[in-house]
Amino acid sequence: MMELRSSPGEVLDRVARDGEAFLIERNGEPKACLVSISFFLPDISPERVAQELAALKEKDQKHGLTINDNHELEFRFREHISGEPMGLDIVLPHGYPNLAPRIYAVDLAPNTPKLWPDGSLALFGTSVAWNPKTHDVVYVLNAARRWLKQYGKWRQTGEWPEDN
């Protein structure tokens, strides 16, 4: 409590920037805990979320929206590859748009190539491929759909098509 009283701005910066948490006691008894908002909610500005939702609405993209167990915003889409339905999840991590989204296709075949170790589609592995100022969920959805078309060709031929 003393540290919070003497330098509240520094304590808040340590919580927000470094992920520190503080247990606040009074008279030796715990009274509260100071933690980053990302502990409970996605760490994405409401303006950016509104922008993403407006872009999806403008393109008439039907989707589900949820907050996952890691408190990240998750968009869900239903796609069809070679006539088969497939789920597509776009996860906006804490710090989005400065951090690239993760994209997961549900029920992929075993040994599917072009995936990261966590099972996400290998689309935005470098900062060169993701531009937080010009890219959005619609851009990600289109890139994921191109990946899914390549996946469909791989399922038919056994070879991943060349990137165009």
mmCIF file of C-alpha atoms in Angstrom:
data_model
loop_
_atom_site.group_PDB
_atom_site.id
_atom_site.type_symbol
_atom_site.label_atom_id
_atom_site.label_comp_id
_atom_site.label_asym_id
_atom_site.label_seq_id
_atom_site.Cartn_x
_atom_site.Cartn_y
_atom_site.Cartn_z
ATOM 1 C CA MET A 1 0.000 0.000 0.000
ATOM 2 C CA MET A 2 2.873 2.340 0.796
ATOM 3 C CA GLU A 3 4.436 1.829 -2.642
ATOM 4 C CA LEU A 4 1.089 2.489 -4.303
ATOM 5 C CA ARG A 5 0.609 5.681 -2.276
ATOM 6 C CA SER A 6 4.084 7.024 -2.969
ATOM 7 C CA SER A 7 4.229 6.354 -6.719
ATOM 8 C CA PRO A 8 0.880 5.233 -8.163
ATOM 9 C CA GLY A 9 1.872 5.979 -11.781
ATOM 10 C CA GLU A 10 4.976 3.802 -11.551
ATOM 11 C CA VAL A 11 3.012 0.952 -9.973
ATOM 12 C CA LEU A 12 0.345 1.147 -12.701
ATOM 13 C CA ASP A 13 3.041 1.141 -15.393
ATOM 14 C CA ARG A 14 4.604 -1.971 -13.861
ATOM 15 C CA VAL A 15 1.216 -3.692 -13.880
ATOM 16 C CA ALA A 16 0.291 -2.684 -17.443
ATOM 17 C CA ARG A 17 3.734 -2.897 -19.060
ATOM 18 C CA ASP A 18 5.404 -5.734 -17.151
ATOM 19 C CA GLY A 19 2.425 -7.809 -16.074
ATOM 20 C CA GLU A 20 3.231 -7.447 -12.373
ATOM 21 C CA ALA A 21 0.461 -7.939 -9.827
ATOM 22 C CA PHE A 22 0.203 -6.347 -6.405
ATOM 23 C CA LEU A 23 -1.635 -7.607 -3.347
ATOM 24 C CA ILE A 24 -2.888 -4.609 -1.398
ATOM 25 C CA GLU A 25 -3.099 -5.069 2.356
ATOM 26 C CA ARG A 26 -4.461 -2.904 5.126
ATOM 27 C CA ASN A 27 -3.566 -3.605 8.728
ATOM 28 C CA GLY A 28 -1.876 -6.819 7.595
ATOM 29 C CA GLU A 29 -4.990 -8.189 5.871
ATOM 30 C CA PRO A 30 -5.321 -8.592 2.099
ATOM 31 C CA LYS A 31 -7.981 -6.220 0.764
ATOM 32 C CA ALA A 32 -7.498 -6.044 -3.002
ATOM 33 C CA CYS A 33 -5.318 -7.084 -5.895
ATOM 34 C CA LEU A 34 -3.984 -4.826 -8.641
ATOM 35 C CA VAL A 35 -3.632 -6.738 -11.932
ATOM 36 C CA SER A 36 -3.573 -5.871 -15.621
ATOM 37 C CA ILE A 37 -6.948 -5.535 -17.326
ATOM 38 C CA SER A 38 -5.831 -8.319 -19.687
ATOM 39 C CA PHE A 39 -6.282 -10.674 -16.731
ATOM 40 C CA PHE A 40 -10.044 -10.299 -17.287
ATOM 41 C CA LEU A 41 -10.613 -8.804 -20.735
ATOM 42 C CA PRO A 42 -8.932 -8.607 -24.127
ATOM 43 C CA ASP A 43 -6.216 -5.956 -24.152
ATOM 44 C CA ILE A 44 -7.463 -4.312 -27.358
ATOM 45 C CA SER A 45 -8.809 -0.777 -27.572
ATOM 46 C CA PRO A 46 -12.606 -0.549 -27.873
ATOM 47 C CA GLU A 47 -12.122 1.692 -30.910
ATOM 48 C CA ARG A 48 -10.149 -1.027 -32.703
ATOM 49 C CA VAL A 49 -12.747 -3.665 -31.843
ATOM 50 C CA ALA A 50 -15.478 -1.385 -33.237
ATOM 51 C CA GLN A 51 -13.392 -0.839 -36.379
ATOM 52 C CA GLU A 52 -12.994 -4.610 -36.891
ATOM 53 C CA LEU A 53 -16.712 -5.246 -36.390
ATOM 54 C CA ALA A 54 -17.626 -2.461 -38.824
ATOM 55 C CA ALA A 55 -15.258 -3.854 -41.478
ATOM 56 C CA LEU A 56 -16.805 -7.325 -41.152
ATOM 57 C CA LYS A 57 -20.321 -5.876 -41.342
ATOM 58 C CA GLU A 58 -19.417 -3.817 -44.415
ATOM 59 C CA LYS A 59 -18.216 -6.986 -46.178
ATOM 60 C CA ASP A 60 -21.282 -8.920 -44.902
ATOM 61 C CA GLN A 61 -19.087 -11.506 -43.173
ATOM 62 C CA LYS A 62 -21.125 -13.668 -40.803
ATOM 63 C CA HIS A 63 -19.193 -14.592 -37.680
ATOM 64 C CA GLY A 64 -19.359 -15.566 -34.053
ATOM 65 C CA LEU A 65 -17.480 -13.606 -31.423
ATOM 66 C CA THR A 66 -16.275 -14.806 -28.042
ATOM 67 C CA ILE A 67 -13.592 -14.273 -25.430
ATOM 68 C CA ASN A 68 -11.445 -17.399 -25.085
ATOM 69 C CA ASP A 69 -9.895 -18.876 -21.919
ATOM 70 C CA ASN A 70 -6.829 -16.629 -22.340
ATOM 71 C CA HIS A 71 -9.100 -13.547 -22.395
ATOM 72 C CA GLU A 72 -8.398 -12.954 -26.093
ATOM 73 C CA LEU A 73 -11.000 -11.895 -28.631
ATOM 74 C CA GLU A 74 -11.889 -14.770 -30.970
ATOM 75 C CA PHE A 75 -13.830 -14.509 -34.226
ATOM 76 C CA ARG A 76 -15.363 -17.722 -35.590
ATOM 77 C CA PHE A 77 -16.281 -18.354 -39.199
ATOM 78 C CA ARG A 78 -17.754 -21.330 -41.104
ATOM 79 C CA GLU A 79 -16.023 -22.089 -44.390
ATOM 80 C CA HIS A 80 -16.269 -24.878 -46.978
ATOM 81 C CA ILE A 81 -13.249 -26.596 -48.485
ATOM 82 C CA SER A 82 -13.861 -29.083 -51.290
ATOM 83 C CA GLY A 83 -17.497 -29.226 -50.227
ATOM 84 C CA GLU A 84 -16.625 -30.013 -46.609
ATOM 85 C CA PRO A 85 -17.542 -27.604 -43.796
ATOM 86 C CA MET A 86 -14.643 -26.289 -41.737
ATOM 87 C CA GLY A 87 -14.425 -23.909 -38.807
ATOM 88 C CA LEU A 88 -11.986 -21.017 -38.962
ATOM 89 C CA ASP A 89 -11.020 -19.161 -35.780
ATOM 90 C CA ILE A 90 -9.167 -15.839 -35.795
ATOM 91 C CA VAL A 91 -7.706 -14.967 -32.394
ATOM 92 C CA LEU A 92 -6.746 -11.372 -31.648
ATOM 93 C CA PRO A 93 -4.030 -11.594 -28.978
ATOM 94 C CA HIS A 94 -3.427 -9.116 -26.194
ATOM 95 C CA GLY A 95 -1.672 -6.153 -27.765
ATOM 96 C CA TYR A 96 -3.473 -6.489 -31.116
ATOM 97 C CA PRO A 97 -3.019 -4.886 -33.658
ATOM 98 C CA ASN A 98 0.672 -4.523 -32.789
ATOM 99 C CA LEU A 99 0.789 -8.318 -32.509
ATOM 100 C CA ALA A 100 -0.425 -10.402 -35.443
ATOM 101 C CA PRO A 101 -3.540 -12.534 -35.023
ATOM 102 C CA ARG A 102 -3.414 -16.319 -34.821
ATOM 103 C CA ILE A 103 -5.609 -18.281 -37.207
ATOM 104 C CA TYR A 104 -6.792 -21.844 -36.611
ATOM 105 C CA ALA A 105 -8.675 -24.163 -38.941
ATOM 106 C CA VAL A 106 -10.755 -26.753 -37.120
ATOM 107 C CA ASP A 107 -10.430 -30.471 -37.941
ATOM 108 C CA LEU A 108 -7.427 -30.379 -40.260
ATOM 109 C CA ALA A 109 -6.008 -33.620 -41.609
ATOM 110 C CA PRO A 110 -3.085 -35.183 -39.731
ATOM 111 C CA ASN A 111 0.349 -33.992 -40.899
ATOM 112 C CA THR A 112 -1.069 -30.822 -42.469
ATOM 113 C CA PRO A 113 1.848 -28.675 -43.648
ATOM 114 C CA LYS A 114 2.186 -24.889 -43.246
ATOM 115 C CA LEU A 115 1.212 -24.812 -39.550
ATOM 116 C CA TRP A 116 3.042 -23.294 -36.599
ATOM 117 C CA PRO A 117 3.825 -25.578 -33.632
ATOM 118 C CA ASP A 118 0.699 -24.329 -31.801
ATOM 119 C CA GLY A 119 -1.447 -25.520 -34.746
ATOM 120 C CA SER A 120 -2.168 -22.058 -36.147
ATOM 121 C CA LEU A 121 -1.923 -21.384 -39.870
ATOM 122 C CA ALA A 122 1.563 -20.224 -40.905
ATOM 123 C CA LEU A 123 0.474 -16.870 -42.314
ATOM 124 C CA PHE A 124 1.952 -14.091 -40.181
ATOM 125 C CA GLY A 125 5.217 -15.425 -38.839
ATOM 126 C CA THR A 126 7.244 -12.295 -39.359
ATOM 127 C CA SER A 127 6.555 -8.660 -38.717
ATOM 128 C CA VAL A 128 7.069 -8.093 -42.455
ATOM 129 C CA ALA A 129 3.898 -10.060 -43.259
ATOM 130 C CA TRP A 130 1.674 -8.226 -40.751
ATOM 131 C CA ASN A 131 1.082 -4.474 -40.899
ATOM 132 C CA PRO A 132 -0.945 -3.235 -37.896
ATOM 133 C CA LYS A 133 -1.849 0.024 -39.648
ATOM 134 C CA THR A 134 -3.301 -1.420 -42.843
ATOM 135 C CA HIS A 135 -4.314 -4.998 -42.008
ATOM 136 C CA ASP A 136 -7.468 -6.028 -40.163
ATOM 137 C CA VAL A 137 -9.669 -9.069 -39.561
ATOM 138 C CA VAL A 138 -11.088 -8.897 -43.106
ATOM 139 C CA TYR A 139 -7.524 -9.015 -44.475
ATOM 140 C CA VAL A 140 -6.770 -11.988 -42.200
ATOM 141 C CA LEU A 141 -9.957 -13.765 -43.255
ATOM 142 C CA ASN A 142 -9.060 -13.393 -46.934
ATOM 143 C CA ALA A 143 -5.516 -14.667 -46.302
ATOM 144 C CA ALA A 144 -6.899 -17.632 -44.355
ATOM 145 C CA ARG A 145 -9.297 -18.438 -47.189
ATOM 146 C CA ARG A 146 -6.378 -18.479 -49.653
ATOM 147 C CA TRP A 147 -4.560 -20.850 -47.253
ATOM 148 C CA LEU A 148 -7.652 -23.068 -47.098
ATOM 149 C CA LYS A 149 -7.788 -23.256 -50.919
ATOM 150 C CA GLN A 150 -4.157 -24.388 -50.911
ATOM 151 C CA TYR A 151 -5.044 -26.890 -48.180
ATOM 152 C CA GLY A 152 -7.846 -28.265 -50.370
ATOM 153 C CA LYS A 153 -5.419 -28.720 -53.277
ATOM 154 C CA TRP A 154 -2.913 -30.411 -50.948
ATOM 155 C CA ARG A 155 -5.637 -32.834 -49.807
ATOM 156 C CA GLN A 156 -6.378 -33.707 -53.450
ATOM 157 C CA THR A 157 -2.817 -33.944 -54.784
ATOM 158 C CA GLY A 158 -0.583 -34.538 -51.774
ATOM 159 C CA GLU A 159 1.542 -31.496 -52.707
ATOM 160 C CA TRP A 160 1.220 -27.987 -51.348
ATOM 161 C CA PRO A 161 0.711 -25.517 -54.216
ATOM 162 C CA GLU A 162 3.244 -22.742 -54.786
ATOM 163 C CA ASP A 163 2.398 -19.363 -53.258
ATOM 164 C CA ASN A 164 1.253 -16.826 -55.837
#
